[in-house]
PDB file of C-alpha atoms in Angstrom:
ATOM      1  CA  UNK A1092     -18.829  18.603  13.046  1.00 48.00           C
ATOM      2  CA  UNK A1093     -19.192  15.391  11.020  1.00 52.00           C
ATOM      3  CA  UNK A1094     -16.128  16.435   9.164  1.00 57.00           C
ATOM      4  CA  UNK A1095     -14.039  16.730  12.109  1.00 50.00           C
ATOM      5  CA  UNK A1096     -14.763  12.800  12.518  1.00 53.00           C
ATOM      6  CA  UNK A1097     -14.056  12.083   9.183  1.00 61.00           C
ATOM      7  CA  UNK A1098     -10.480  13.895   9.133  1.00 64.00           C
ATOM      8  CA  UNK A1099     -10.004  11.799  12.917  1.00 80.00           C
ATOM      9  CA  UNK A1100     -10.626   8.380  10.878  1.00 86.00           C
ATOM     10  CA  UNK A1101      -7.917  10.013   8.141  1.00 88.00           C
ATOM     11  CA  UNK A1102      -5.249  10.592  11.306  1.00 91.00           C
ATOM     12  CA  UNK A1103      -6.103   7.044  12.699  1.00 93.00           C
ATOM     13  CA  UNK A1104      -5.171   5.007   9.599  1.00 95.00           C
ATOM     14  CA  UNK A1105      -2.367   7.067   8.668  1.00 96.00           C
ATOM     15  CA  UNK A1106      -0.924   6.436  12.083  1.00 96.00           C
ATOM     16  CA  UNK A1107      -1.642   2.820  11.323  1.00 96.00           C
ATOM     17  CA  UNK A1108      -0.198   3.134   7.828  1.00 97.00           C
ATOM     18  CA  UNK A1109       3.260   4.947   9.027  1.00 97.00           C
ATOM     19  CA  UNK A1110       3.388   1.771  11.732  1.00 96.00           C
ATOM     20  CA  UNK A1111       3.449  -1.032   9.481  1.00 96.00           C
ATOM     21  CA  UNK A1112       3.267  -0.327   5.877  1.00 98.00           C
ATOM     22  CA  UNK A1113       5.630   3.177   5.637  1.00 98.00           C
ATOM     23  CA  UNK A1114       8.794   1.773   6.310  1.00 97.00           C
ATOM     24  CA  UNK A1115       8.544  -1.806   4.030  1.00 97.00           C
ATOM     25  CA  UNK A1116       6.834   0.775   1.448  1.00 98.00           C
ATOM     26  CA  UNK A1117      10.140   3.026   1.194  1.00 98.00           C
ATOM     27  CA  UNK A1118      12.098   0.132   1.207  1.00 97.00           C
ATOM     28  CA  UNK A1119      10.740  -1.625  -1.510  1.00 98.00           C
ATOM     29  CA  UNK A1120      10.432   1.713  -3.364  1.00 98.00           C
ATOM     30  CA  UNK A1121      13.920   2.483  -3.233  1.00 98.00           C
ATOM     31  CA  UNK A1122      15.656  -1.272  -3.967  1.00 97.00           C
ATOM     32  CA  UNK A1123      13.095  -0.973  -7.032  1.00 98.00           C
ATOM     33  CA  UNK A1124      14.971   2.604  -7.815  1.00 97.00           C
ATOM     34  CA  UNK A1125      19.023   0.507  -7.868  1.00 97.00           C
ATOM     35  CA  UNK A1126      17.313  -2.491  -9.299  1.00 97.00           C
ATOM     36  CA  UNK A1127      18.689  -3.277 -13.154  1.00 97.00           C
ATOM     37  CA  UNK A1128      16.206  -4.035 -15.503  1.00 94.00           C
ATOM     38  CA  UNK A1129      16.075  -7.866 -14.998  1.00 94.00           C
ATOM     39  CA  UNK A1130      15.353  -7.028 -11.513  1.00 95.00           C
ATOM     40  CA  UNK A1131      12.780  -4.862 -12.015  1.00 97.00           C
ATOM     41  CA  UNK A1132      10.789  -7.279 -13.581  1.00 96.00           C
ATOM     42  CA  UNK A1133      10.182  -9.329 -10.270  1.00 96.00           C
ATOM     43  CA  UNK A1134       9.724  -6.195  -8.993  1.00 98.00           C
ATOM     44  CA  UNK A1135       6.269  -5.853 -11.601  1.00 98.00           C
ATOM     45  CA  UNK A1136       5.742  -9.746 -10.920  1.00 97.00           C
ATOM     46  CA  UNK A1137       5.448  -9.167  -6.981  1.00 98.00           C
ATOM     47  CA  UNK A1138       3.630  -5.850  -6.997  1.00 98.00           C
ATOM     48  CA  UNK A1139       1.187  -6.990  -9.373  1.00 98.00           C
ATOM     49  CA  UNK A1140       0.369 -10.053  -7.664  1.00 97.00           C
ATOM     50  CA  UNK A1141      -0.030  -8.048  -4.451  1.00 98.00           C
ATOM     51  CA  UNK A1142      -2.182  -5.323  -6.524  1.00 97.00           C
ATOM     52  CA  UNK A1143      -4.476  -8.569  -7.708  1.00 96.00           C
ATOM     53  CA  UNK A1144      -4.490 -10.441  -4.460  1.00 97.00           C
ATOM     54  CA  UNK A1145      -5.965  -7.337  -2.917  1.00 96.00           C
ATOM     55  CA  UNK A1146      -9.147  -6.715  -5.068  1.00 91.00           C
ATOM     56  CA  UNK A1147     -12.153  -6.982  -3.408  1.00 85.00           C
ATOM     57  CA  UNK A1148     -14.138 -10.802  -4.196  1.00 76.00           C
ATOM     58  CA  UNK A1149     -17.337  -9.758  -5.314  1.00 68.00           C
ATOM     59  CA  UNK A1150     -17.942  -6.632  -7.401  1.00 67.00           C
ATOM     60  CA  UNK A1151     -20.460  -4.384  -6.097  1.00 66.00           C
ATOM     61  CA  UNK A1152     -21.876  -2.184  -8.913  1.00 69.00           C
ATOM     62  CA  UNK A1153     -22.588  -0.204  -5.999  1.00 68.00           C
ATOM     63  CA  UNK A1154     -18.899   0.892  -4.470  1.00 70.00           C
ATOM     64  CA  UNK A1155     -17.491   3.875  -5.840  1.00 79.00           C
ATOM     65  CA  UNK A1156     -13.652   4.105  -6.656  1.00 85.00           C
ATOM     66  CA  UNK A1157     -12.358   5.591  -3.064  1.00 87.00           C
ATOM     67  CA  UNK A1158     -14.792   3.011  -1.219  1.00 89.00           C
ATOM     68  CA  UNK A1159     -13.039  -0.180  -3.332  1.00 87.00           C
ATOM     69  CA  UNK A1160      -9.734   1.752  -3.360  1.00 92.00           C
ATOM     70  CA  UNK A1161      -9.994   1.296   0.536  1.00 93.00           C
ATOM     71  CA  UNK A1162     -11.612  -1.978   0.890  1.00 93.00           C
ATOM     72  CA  UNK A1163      -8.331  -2.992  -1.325  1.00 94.00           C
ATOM     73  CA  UNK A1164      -5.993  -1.317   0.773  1.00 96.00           C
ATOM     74  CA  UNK A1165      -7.426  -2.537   3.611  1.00 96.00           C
ATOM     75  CA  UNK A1166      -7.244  -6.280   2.402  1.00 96.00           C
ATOM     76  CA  UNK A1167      -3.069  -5.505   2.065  1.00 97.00           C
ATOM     77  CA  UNK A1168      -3.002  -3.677   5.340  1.00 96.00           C
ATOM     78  CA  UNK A1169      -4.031  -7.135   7.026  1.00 96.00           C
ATOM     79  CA  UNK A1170      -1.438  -9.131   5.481  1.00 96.00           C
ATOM     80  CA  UNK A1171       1.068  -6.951   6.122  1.00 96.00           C
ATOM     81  CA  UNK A1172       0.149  -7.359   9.663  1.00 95.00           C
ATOM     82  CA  UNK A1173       0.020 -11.047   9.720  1.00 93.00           C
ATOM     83  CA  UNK A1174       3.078 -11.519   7.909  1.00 87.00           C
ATOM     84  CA  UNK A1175       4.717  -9.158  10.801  1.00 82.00           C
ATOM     85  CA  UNK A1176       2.765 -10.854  13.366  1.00 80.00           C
ATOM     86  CA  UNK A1177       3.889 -14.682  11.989  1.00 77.00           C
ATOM     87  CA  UNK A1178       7.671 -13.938  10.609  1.00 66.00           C
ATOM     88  CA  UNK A1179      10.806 -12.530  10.786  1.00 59.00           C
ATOM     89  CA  UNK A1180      11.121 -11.645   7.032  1.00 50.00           C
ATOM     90  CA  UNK A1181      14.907 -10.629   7.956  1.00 58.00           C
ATOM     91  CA  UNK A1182      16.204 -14.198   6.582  1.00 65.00           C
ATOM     92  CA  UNK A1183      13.637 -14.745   3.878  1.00 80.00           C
ATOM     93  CA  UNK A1184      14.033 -12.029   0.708  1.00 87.00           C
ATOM     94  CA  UNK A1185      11.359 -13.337  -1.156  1.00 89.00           C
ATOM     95  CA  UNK A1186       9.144 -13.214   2.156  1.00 90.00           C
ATOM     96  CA  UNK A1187      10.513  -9.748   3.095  1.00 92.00           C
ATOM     97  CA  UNK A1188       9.705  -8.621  -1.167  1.00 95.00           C
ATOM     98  CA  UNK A1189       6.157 -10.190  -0.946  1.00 95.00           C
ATOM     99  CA  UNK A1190       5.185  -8.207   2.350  1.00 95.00           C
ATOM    100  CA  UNK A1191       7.028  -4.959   1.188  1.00 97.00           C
ATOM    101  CA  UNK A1192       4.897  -5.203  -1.925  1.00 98.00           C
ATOM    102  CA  UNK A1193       1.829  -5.468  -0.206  1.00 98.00           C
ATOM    103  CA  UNK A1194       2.685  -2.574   1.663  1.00 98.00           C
ATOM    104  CA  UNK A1195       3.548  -0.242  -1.024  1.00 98.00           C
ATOM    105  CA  UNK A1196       0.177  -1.433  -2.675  1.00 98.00           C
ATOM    106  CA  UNK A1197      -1.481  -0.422   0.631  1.00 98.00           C
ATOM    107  CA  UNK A1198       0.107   2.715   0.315  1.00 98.00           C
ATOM    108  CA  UNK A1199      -1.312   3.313  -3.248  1.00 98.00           C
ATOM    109  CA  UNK A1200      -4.909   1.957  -2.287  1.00 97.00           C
ATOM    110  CA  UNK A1201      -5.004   4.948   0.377  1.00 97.00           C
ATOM    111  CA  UNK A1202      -3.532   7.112  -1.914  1.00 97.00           C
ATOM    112  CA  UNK A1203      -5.967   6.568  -4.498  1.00 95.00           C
ATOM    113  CA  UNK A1204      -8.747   6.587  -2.119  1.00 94.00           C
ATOM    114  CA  UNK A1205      -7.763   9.939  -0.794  1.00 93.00           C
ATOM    115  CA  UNK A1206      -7.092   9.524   2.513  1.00 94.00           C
ATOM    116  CA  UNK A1207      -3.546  11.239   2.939  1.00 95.00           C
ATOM    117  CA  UNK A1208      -4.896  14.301   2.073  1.00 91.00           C
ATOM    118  CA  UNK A1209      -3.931  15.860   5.565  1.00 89.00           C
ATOM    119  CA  UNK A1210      -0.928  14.173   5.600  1.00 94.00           C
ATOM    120  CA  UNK A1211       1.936  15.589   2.348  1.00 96.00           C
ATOM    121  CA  UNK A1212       4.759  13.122   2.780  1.00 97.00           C
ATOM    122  CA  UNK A1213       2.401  10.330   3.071  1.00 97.00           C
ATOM    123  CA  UNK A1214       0.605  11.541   0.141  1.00 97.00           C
ATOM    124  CA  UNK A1215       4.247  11.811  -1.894  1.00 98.00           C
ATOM    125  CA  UNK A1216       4.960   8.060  -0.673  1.00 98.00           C
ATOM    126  CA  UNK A1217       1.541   7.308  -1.937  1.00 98.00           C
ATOM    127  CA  UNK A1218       2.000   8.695  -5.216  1.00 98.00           C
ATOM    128  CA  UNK A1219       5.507   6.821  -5.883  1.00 98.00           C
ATOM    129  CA  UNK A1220       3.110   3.304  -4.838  1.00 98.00           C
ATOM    130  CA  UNK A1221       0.169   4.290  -7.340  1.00 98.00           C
ATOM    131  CA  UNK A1222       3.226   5.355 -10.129  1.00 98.00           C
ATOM    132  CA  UNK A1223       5.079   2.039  -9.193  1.00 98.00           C
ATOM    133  CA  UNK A1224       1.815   0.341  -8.779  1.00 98.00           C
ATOM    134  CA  UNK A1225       0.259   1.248 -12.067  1.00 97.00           C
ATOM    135  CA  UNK A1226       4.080   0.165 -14.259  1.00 98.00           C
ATOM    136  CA  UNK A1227       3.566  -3.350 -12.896  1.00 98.00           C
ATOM    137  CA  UNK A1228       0.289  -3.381 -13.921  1.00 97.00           C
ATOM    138  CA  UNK A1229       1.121  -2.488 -17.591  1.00 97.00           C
ATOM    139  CA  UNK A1230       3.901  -4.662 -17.458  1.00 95.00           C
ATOM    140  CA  UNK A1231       2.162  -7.731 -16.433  1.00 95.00           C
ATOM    141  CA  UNK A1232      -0.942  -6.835 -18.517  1.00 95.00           C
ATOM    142  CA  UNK A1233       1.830  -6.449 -21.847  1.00 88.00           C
TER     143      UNK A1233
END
């Protein structure tokens, strides 16, 4: 019975996810796949920023990886939705790359936290974000 609830919570945020992180995700994912090289480094400069911005404050010892993977997707989730909420990214690229970024790190955070296991094409989405995701990373950390 408990499980039931738990795969309900699942449905819920993937709903949520396909509403406002999905579609900027893709987006994002594919520009990044035509970029040339010297754009694909603002590509690793946005994502990573994103990926940074959306770590939890405090460190608890306590949290295991799904539980921070959340909390971090989470944290992008909520600007995503202010930034649709506030703007019109249409005009403003670097606006409309900064929120697709956060939503393709949302997308990775729920990957990695497991949550799309009911769901196979949100899981494939998710695993493009954690590859795309984890390049940045290296990149910026190189």
């Amino acid at each position: 019975m408990f499980n039931w609830f738990r795969v309900d919570k699942r449905r819920k945020k993937i709903r949520e996810d396909r509403r406002y992180l999905e579609g900027r995700a893709r987006r994002l994912l594919q520009k990044y796949l035509a970029a040339d090289d010297s754009e694909k480094r603002l590509y690793y400069e946005v994502i990573a920023g994103a990926a940074a911005a959306c770590q939890p404050e405090v460190s608890d010892p306590g949290l295991e990886n799904p539980q921070h993977a959340e909390l971090s997707a989470e944290t992008a989730l909520k600007v995503v939705k202010i930034h649709h909420r506030q703007t019109s990214d249409e005009n403003d690229d670097l606006a409309g790359l900064i929120t697709d970024a956060y939503a393709t790190v949302g997308i990775a955070y729920r990957r990695a936290a497991a949550v799309y296991r009911v769901d196979e094409e949100m899981q494939r989405l998710g695993t493009a974000a954690v590859h795309l995701t984890t390049i940045a990373n290296s990149y910026m950390a190189a």
